[in-house]
């Protein structure tokens, strides 16, 4: 394809609560319009049980919200708008869903529309902790290759195989009805391009490598023998579930006439191979080698790329994987992150507002708390916190550990406790940077994207002070969708390669936060408390059966 740079591209970003559609100009990456649509069933809390850490989303939510968001974004453009020449898709992950033989999401079929196990198992669903441990035990037993080698040595309950095994054990009806299991970032492009055979759904190397244990060293996915040893029920899967992957600068398919009509676009528009939001967000932020791009949202995902000839045989333990071509073709992509970041602050707000409604717009209490917390010194009045409200993702994934508050006394206030929670999330960020550098991968700069980074200067400053590093915040509110659009422009042929597209279309830096050396010195002592609390929480979790 030889598309010109005169057109526009559409980036679709499927987040935890909503989908964003952004129309981006190909020549320079300017965001011409955007729209957001929430998931209606998810907003009602359907199919979820937070007490069990069960978080499921109905695929109809994605289809309905996507249609609304795209139409609303296109409606904002002038009548003589430049044509849309490509579509890119990013989603949360690992968020797999079962599909039938024709590629239809199982929850869209009669008899499965209200069964949570037939729906998309959202990234933060932790109902498969036991299964993840069994995967780790088998991988480390010596009976098979250690398939966790390239995912930090620890498989997480947030990931693909653990979730599939959990459903296979507890819901045989759903398991037998599923012909395949597909990550959301691969399923959406297949729907838009009309794939009618689950075996032909294009799989991106991002999701496959970081969550499904796919790696060239293993000739793809884990072996059938390994699956059967894990649990005989997995022997009923058609294996391998897939055998090839593609990078996101390639075409997954072309927009069908049906979806073109729903959107108000031309049929035949190329759709790029999908990937996770954090990976495409890093590209939208213009990621460079050894720059750590932090997507600061409900959780954090931290993305770094490095030349494979420099990485060589270095393996970073306790992260969420290092995968060839997963972020940028030609580079090794590294992923780490925190299982809860914004969710920590949202939890505290809900806690304080228990029993009261009608306070006003969402987030007003946090704004008040932040103003008061910012006026306090590091460590406030001695309050300390551990940020693992949703378990720990990095370093060393463990969803059995729990958060803690300590140092409370009669002089503790809501703002001082809130400051302790903010500091704890920053300490979690520092632990990630230290893990990379301790194991041979330097972090030369830190770039932040996402709503929290742009809206809260205080949180960004605390992160800079704790890590003793400058934190650059990108200008775009929609870095993930912009990244998806950059891949769309490349897949459409408007640029020679993804690197040229990224350089031309990425979001610029809006503001930077320099570390305060005095605050950093104070935080060093508090960080030691954080580490002691973490060790204590690990001991408690290790003693639970």
XYZ file of C-alpha atoms in Angstrom:
545
model
C 0.000 0.000 0.000
C 1.150 3.510 -0.766
C -1.223 5.726 1.200
C -0.420 9.427 1.340
C 0.022 11.520 4.458
C -2.970 13.682 3.514
C -5.478 11.511 5.336
C -6.417 10.744 8.914
C -6.330 7.605 11.025
C -8.623 6.345 13.758
C -7.241 5.124 17.070
C -9.481 3.035 19.333
C -8.454 2.682 22.978
C -10.482 0.183 25.025
C -9.885 1.022 28.693
C -11.244 -0.507 31.870
C -14.379 1.660 31.969
C -14.841 3.028 28.458
C -13.601 3.175 24.876
C -11.994 6.253 23.363
C -12.029 7.043 19.659
C -9.499 9.575 18.411
C -9.118 10.881 14.858
C -5.482 11.803 14.194
C -3.909 13.643 11.277
C -1.354 11.426 9.576
C 1.171 14.090 8.629
C 1.888 15.354 12.157
C -0.195 13.402 14.678
C -2.500 16.259 15.604
C -5.630 15.000 17.332
C -8.543 16.398 15.347
C -11.407 14.962 17.398
C -12.122 12.470 20.141
C -15.044 10.886 21.928
C -15.535 8.575 24.887
C -18.312 6.059 25.488
C -18.729 4.080 28.706
C -19.554 0.380 28.890
C -23.227 0.300 29.951
C -23.330 -3.095 31.690
C -19.994 -2.557 33.368
C -21.178 0.803 34.696
C -24.038 -1.021 36.408
C -21.595 -3.428 38.069
C -23.042 -6.445 36.308
C -21.174 -9.771 36.199
C -18.601 -8.574 38.752
C -17.962 -9.422 42.395
C -15.236 -7.275 43.913
C -15.196 -9.317 47.128
C -13.989 -12.278 45.048
C -11.910 -10.043 42.762
C -14.070 -11.171 39.849
C -14.200 -8.588 37.061
C -15.926 -9.545 33.822
C -17.095 -7.476 30.868
C -19.758 -8.359 28.347
C -18.510 -8.175 24.738
C -21.653 -6.270 23.798
C -20.316 -3.418 25.919
C -17.321 -3.157 23.615
C -19.321 -3.264 20.408
C -21.950 -0.767 21.535
C -19.511 1.687 23.120
C -17.150 1.487 20.146
C -19.937 2.337 17.720
C -21.035 5.322 19.787
C -17.508 6.647 20.300
C -16.516 6.365 16.638
C -19.678 8.042 15.361
C -19.342 10.836 17.925
C -15.693 11.442 17.042
C -16.414 11.512 13.303
C -19.378 13.829 13.799
C -17.054 16.514 15.190
C -15.087 16.730 11.937
C -15.930 19.185 9.126
C -17.881 17.936 6.127
C -14.806 18.226 3.918
C -12.710 16.144 6.309
C -9.746 14.139 5.015
C -10.507 10.437 4.597
C -9.758 7.872 7.279
C -7.102 5.585 5.785
C -6.454 3.218 8.703
C -7.718 1.996 12.062
C -5.646 0.942 15.088
C -6.853 -0.840 18.216
C -5.456 -1.130 21.737
C -7.124 -2.709 24.752
C -6.527 -3.701 28.339
C -4.772 -6.975 28.915
C -4.494 -9.711 29.662
C -8.231 -9.746 28.975
C -9.077 -13.015 27.198
C -12.520 -14.160 26.121
C -13.841 -17.482 24.810
C -15.027 -17.610 21.203
C -16.909 -20.139 19.106
C -15.542 -21.772 15.964
C -16.699 -18.854 13.818
C -14.897 -16.337 16.031
C -18.014 -15.032 17.787
C -17.604 -14.139 21.452
C -19.340 -16.893 23.409
C -21.353 -14.420 25.514
C -23.060 -13.246 22.318
C -24.523 -16.723 21.780
C -27.865 -17.921 23.145
C -27.556 -19.510 26.557
C -24.330 -17.723 27.512
C -25.373 -14.072 27.634
C -25.460 -13.873 31.434
C -22.712 -16.337 32.351
C -19.683 -14.391 33.659
C -17.333 -17.190 32.610
C -18.409 -16.734 28.990
C -17.391 -13.078 29.019
C -14.134 -11.195 28.759
C -12.075 -11.821 31.885
C -10.735 -8.358 32.596
C -7.054 -7.791 33.321
C -7.630 -7.169 37.034
C -9.669 -10.323 37.617
C -7.808 -12.373 40.240
C -10.040 -15.430 40.532
C -7.271 -17.683 39.208
C -4.556 -17.202 41.844
C -4.359 -20.927 42.566
C -4.058 -21.759 38.880
C -1.230 -19.267 38.430
C 0.674 -20.910 41.270
C 0.253 -24.324 39.669
C 1.596 -22.940 36.390
C 4.641 -21.618 38.213
C 5.172 -24.892 40.033
C 5.044 -26.901 36.797
C 7.287 -24.485 34.909
C 9.890 -24.651 37.681
C 9.649 -28.427 38.202
C 12.251 -29.371 35.593
C 9.826 -31.646 33.740
C 9.413 -29.152 30.892
C 11.167 -26.057 29.598
C 10.700 -23.138 31.952
C 8.073 -21.305 29.959
C 8.176 -18.421 32.458
C 11.764 -17.622 31.417
C 10.790 -14.593 29.375
C 7.979 -13.313 31.624
C 10.095 -12.565 34.660
C 10.077 -16.127 35.999
C 6.636 -15.745 37.589
C 3.272 -16.331 35.928
C 0.446 -14.092 37.152
C -3.223 -14.738 37.859
C -3.902 -11.692 35.658
C -2.791 -13.627 32.574
C -4.145 -15.801 29.776
C -3.483 -19.436 30.752
C -4.391 -19.035 34.430
C -7.771 -17.603 33.479
C -8.474 -20.296 30.895
C -7.603 -23.045 33.358
C -9.821 -21.520 36.041
C -12.837 -21.540 33.718
C -11.986 -25.040 32.496
C -12.147 -26.363 36.034
C -15.188 -24.588 37.378
C -17.397 -24.240 34.300
C -17.135 -27.218 31.931
C -20.169 -26.014 29.965
C -18.454 -22.798 28.935
C -15.149 -24.554 28.427
C -16.624 -27.147 26.052
C -18.503 -24.478 24.098
C -15.339 -22.439 23.498
C -13.466 -23.332 20.330
C -10.662 -20.906 21.176
C -9.595 -18.150 23.553
C -8.675 -14.719 22.239
C -7.236 -11.602 23.826
C -9.519 -8.591 23.510
C -6.866 -6.704 21.521
C -6.935 -9.485 18.907
C -10.700 -10.011 18.964
C -11.727 -6.421 18.165
C -9.758 -6.265 14.871
C -11.178 -9.672 13.938
C -14.729 -8.378 14.445
C -14.128 -5.222 12.419
C -12.578 -7.212 9.571
C -15.262 -9.921 9.540
C -13.152 -12.949 10.457
C -15.507 -15.943 10.518
C -13.023 -18.639 11.560
C -11.471 -18.537 15.032
C -8.363 -20.263 13.718
C -7.764 -17.308 11.364
C -7.872 -14.559 13.988
C -4.581 -12.655 13.767
C -2.646 -12.734 17.030
C -0.366 -9.880 17.990
C 3.073 -10.667 19.349
C 2.438 -8.257 22.237
C -0.299 -10.246 23.984
C 1.080 -13.626 22.930
C 4.564 -13.014 24.259
C 3.796 -11.190 27.483
C 0.758 -13.174 28.628
C 0.450 -16.489 26.730
C 4.097 -17.684 27.031
C 4.642 -17.533 23.262
C 8.344 -17.291 22.352
C 10.532 -18.321 19.397
C 12.753 -20.354 21.719
C 9.775 -22.619 22.443
C 8.579 -22.694 18.824
C 5.528 -20.747 19.904
C 3.157 -21.683 22.718
C 3.756 -24.248 25.475
C 3.427 -27.843 24.319
C 0.294 -29.952 24.475
C 2.094 -32.260 26.907
C 2.669 -29.326 29.240
C -1.005 -28.343 29.084
C -2.116 -31.881 29.876
C 0.331 -32.117 32.758
C -1.082 -28.870 34.123
C -4.618 -30.241 33.990
C -6.171 -32.948 31.787
C -9.022 -30.573 30.914
C -6.576 -28.474 28.910
C -5.860 -31.500 26.769
C -9.297 -30.952 25.248
C -8.159 -27.674 23.697
C -7.359 -27.658 20.011
C -3.628 -27.138 20.176
C -1.924 -25.001 19.462
C -4.593 -22.343 19.908
C -2.473 -20.330 17.486
C 0.958 -20.773 15.945
C 1.899 -17.413 14.439
C 1.979 -13.803 15.595
C 2.356 -10.439 13.887
C 3.636 -7.021 14.904
C 1.191 -4.140 15.131
C 2.589 -2.304 12.120
C 1.030 -5.013 9.935
C -2.524 -5.400 8.652
C -4.903 -7.676 10.554
C -7.754 -7.243 8.066
C -9.973 -4.704 6.327
C -13.111 -2.953 7.532
C -16.261 -4.776 6.468
C -19.165 -3.055 4.750
C -21.313 -3.788 7.812
C -19.007 -1.968 10.231
C -18.290 0.734 7.674
C -22.011 1.450 7.625
C -22.257 1.545 11.403
C -19.347 3.964 11.654
C -20.025 6.061 8.588
C -16.708 5.142 6.943
C -15.655 3.528 3.701
C -15.348 -0.238 3.578
C -11.928 -1.764 3.009
C -9.939 0.464 5.362
C -6.927 -1.498 6.715
C -6.972 -2.403 10.392
C -3.664 -2.776 12.196
C -2.830 -5.759 14.392
C -3.971 -5.018 17.947
C -1.871 -4.650 21.074
C -2.203 -3.699 24.735
C -2.925 -0.099 25.674
C 0.318 0.436 27.550
C 2.431 -0.759 24.622
C 0.711 1.488 22.113
C 0.668 4.313 24.646
C 4.448 4.108 24.854
C 4.622 4.578 21.084
C 2.152 7.466 21.301
C 4.552 9.062 23.789
C 7.490 8.641 21.388
C 9.349 5.973 23.364
C 13.120 5.831 22.911
C 15.572 3.073 23.921
C 15.900 2.811 27.725
C 13.150 5.356 28.337
C 10.628 4.032 30.852
C 7.136 5.086 29.755
C 4.696 4.868 32.656
C 0.984 4.603 31.901
C -0.520 5.965 35.117
C -4.173 4.978 35.338
C -6.201 2.606 37.487
C -3.042 0.516 37.504
C 0.332 1.319 35.984
C 2.094 -0.337 33.102
C 5.750 0.510 32.624
C 7.216 -0.010 29.165
C 10.861 0.027 28.063
C 12.525 -0.959 24.793
C 16.140 -1.889 24.153
C 18.150 -3.149 21.167
C 18.356 -6.963 21.328
C 22.077 -6.869 20.531
C 22.569 -4.899 23.741
C 20.147 -6.955 25.836
C 21.837 -10.195 24.704
C 21.028 -12.914 27.259
C 20.014 -10.556 30.078
C 16.804 -11.695 31.756
C 15.038 -9.380 34.183
C 13.303 -11.354 36.904
C 9.943 -10.475 38.373
C 8.654 -8.284 35.541
C 5.805 -8.855 33.071
C 7.956 -10.072 30.244
C 10.573 -9.196 27.678
C 9.413 -10.027 24.186
C 10.929 -9.516 20.725
C 9.076 -6.828 18.721
C 6.288 -6.460 21.293
C 6.408 -2.654 21.484
C 8.478 -1.653 18.472
C 9.612 -4.009 15.711
C 13.346 -4.535 15.945
C 13.526 -4.013 19.700
C 13.020 -6.122 22.793
C 9.985 -4.819 24.646
C 9.943 -4.941 28.472
C 6.814 -4.584 30.587
C 6.384 -4.053 34.308
C 3.731 -2.334 36.394
C 1.644 -1.962 39.523
C -1.665 -3.782 39.937
C -3.251 -0.725 41.481
C -2.377 2.951 41.241
C -5.408 5.156 40.622
C -7.483 2.344 42.112
C -5.710 2.981 45.432
C -6.952 6.558 45.519
C -10.430 5.608 44.297
C -10.668 3.013 47.071
C -9.802 5.614 49.692
C -12.408 8.000 48.342
C -15.086 5.280 48.448
C -14.052 4.424 51.994
C -14.443 7.999 53.181
C -17.745 8.462 51.385
C -19.338 5.277 52.672
C -22.973 5.816 53.453
C -23.068 9.245 51.824
C -24.230 10.093 48.330
C -24.657 13.232 46.338
C -21.387 14.830 47.366
C -21.012 16.268 43.901
C -18.980 15.468 40.842
C -16.768 12.421 40.996
C -13.269 13.150 42.240
C -14.124 16.304 44.192
C -13.091 14.737 47.504
C -9.745 13.600 46.099
C -9.053 17.125 44.874
C -9.635 18.478 48.371
C -7.528 15.740 49.938
C -4.682 16.349 47.518
C -4.589 20.060 48.251
C -4.258 19.402 51.975
C -1.874 16.459 51.547
C 0.461 18.541 49.366
C 0.902 20.994 52.247
C 2.285 18.252 54.506
C 5.952 17.203 54.633
C 7.168 13.838 53.284
C 5.892 11.133 55.599
C 3.286 13.539 57.048
C 2.731 12.606 60.709
C 4.409 9.199 60.539
C 1.741 7.360 58.524
C 3.028 4.623 56.231
C 1.264 2.592 53.543
C 1.769 -0.393 51.307
C 0.011 -0.021 47.962
C -0.878 -3.650 47.205
C -4.670 -3.285 47.351
C -4.940 -5.410 44.212
C -1.915 -7.577 44.874
C 1.539 -6.991 43.440
C 2.391 -7.015 39.732
C 6.054 -5.940 39.756
C 8.525 -6.735 41.146
C 7.657 -10.428 41.536
C 3.962 -10.883 40.780
C 1.939 -12.092 43.747
C -1.792 -11.516 43.968
C -2.054 -13.014 47.450
C -0.298 -10.109 49.162
C -2.336 -7.301 50.620
C -1.993 -3.598 51.337
C -1.243 -2.166 54.756
C -1.521 1.067 56.735
C 0.706 1.668 59.747
C 1.794 4.471 62.016
C -1.780 5.601 62.626
C -2.544 7.604 65.743
C -5.114 10.049 67.021
C -3.405 12.858 65.179
C -3.663 11.118 61.801
C -5.935 12.842 59.329
C -7.536 11.893 56.045
C -5.020 14.061 54.119
C -2.040 12.543 55.959
C -3.263 9.023 55.203
C -3.933 10.034 51.602
C -0.385 11.343 51.338
C 0.908 8.022 52.666
C -1.028 6.207 49.926
C 0.414 8.498 47.251
C 3.911 7.946 48.605
C 3.355 4.184 48.632
C 2.442 4.142 44.943
C 5.587 6.189 44.242
C 7.670 3.711 46.236
C 6.207 0.921 44.118
C 7.364 2.845 41.064
C 10.867 3.173 42.506
C 11.017 -0.576 43.171
C 10.329 -1.217 39.473
C 13.120 1.100 38.332
C 15.516 -0.502 40.803
C 14.638 -3.976 39.571
C 15.485 -3.064 35.976
C 18.784 -1.470 36.898
C 19.830 -4.144 39.391
C 19.498 -6.739 36.655
C 21.328 -4.942 33.911
C 18.776 -2.803 32.053
C 19.406 0.920 32.585
C 16.545 3.399 32.883
C 17.782 6.605 31.279
C 14.591 8.660 31.469
C 11.028 8.483 32.789
C 7.993 9.566 30.767
C 4.471 9.578 32.210
C 1.186 9.328 30.342
C -2.402 8.867 31.445
C -5.015 10.843 33.317
C -3.279 10.879 36.689
C 0.012 12.117 35.259
C -1.679 15.007 33.452
C -4.150 15.968 36.162
C -2.087 15.654 39.334
C 1.126 17.652 39.449
C 1.469 16.625 43.089
C 1.551 12.893 42.348
C 4.020 13.411 39.491
C 6.256 15.491 41.760
C 6.182 12.875 44.524
C 7.175 10.214 41.972
C 10.073 12.388 40.804
C 11.216 13.010 44.386
C 10.974 9.352 45.406
C 12.775 8.039 42.303
C 15.216 10.989 42.209
C 14.570 11.294 38.497
C 13.022 13.893 36.236
C 9.526 12.870 35.170
C 8.334 14.154 31.787
C 4.564 14.260 31.208
C 3.267 14.092 27.633
C 0.770 16.587 26.311
C -1.852 14.211 24.959
C -4.760 12.967 27.040
C -5.074 10.129 24.544
C -1.536 8.767 24.186
C -2.743 5.159 23.932
C -5.276 5.931 21.197
C -2.655 8.083 19.479
C -0.271 5.127 19.556
C -2.928 2.937 17.974
C -3.373 5.606 15.297
C 0.386 5.664 14.647
C 0.340 1.932 14.012
C -2.718 2.410 11.790
C -0.834 4.961 9.676
C 2.047 2.528 9.282
C -0.178 -0.432 8.415
C -1.932 1.745 5.844
C 1.394 2.486 4.172
C 1.578 6.221 4.920
C 5.033 5.798 6.447
C 7.977 3.602 5.541
C 8.037 2.032 8.985
C 6.726 2.464 12.520
C 9.818 4.400 13.568
C 9.216 7.122 10.984
C 5.525 7.250 11.915
C 6.323 7.496 15.625
C 8.830 10.293 15.108
C 6.304 12.315 13.090
C 3.130 11.634 15.068
C 3.979 11.115 18.763
C 2.788 13.511 21.449
C 5.228 16.171 22.654
C 6.186 16.672 26.304
C 3.921 19.151 28.092
C 5.674 19.576 31.432
C 8.515 18.131 33.488
C 9.062 17.579 37.199
C 12.589 17.791 38.593
C 13.351 15.887 41.807
C 13.785 17.846 45.019
C 17.006 16.541 46.669
C 15.813 17.429 50.168
C 12.537 15.568 49.692
C 14.395 12.632 48.139
C 16.643 12.344 51.179
C 13.586 12.242 53.432
C 11.941 9.647 51.231
C 14.954 7.336 51.424
C 14.216 6.653 55.085
C 10.492 6.249 54.442
C 11.238 3.880 51.545
C 13.092 1.662 53.990
C 9.895 1.492 56.056
C 7.977 0.609 52.878
C 10.369 -2.254 52.180
C 10.030 -3.586 55.733
C 6.247 -3.472 55.439
C 6.474 -5.324 52.143
C 8.606 -8.055 53.686
C 6.080 -8.409 56.526
C 3.167 -8.610 54.070
C 5.028 -11.280 52.098
C 5.520 -13.317 55.262
C 1.811 -13.114 56.066
C 0.811 -14.138 52.540
C 3.329 -16.977 52.545
C 1.826 -18.364 55.737
C -1.710 -18.515 54.340
C -3.080 -21.767 52.941
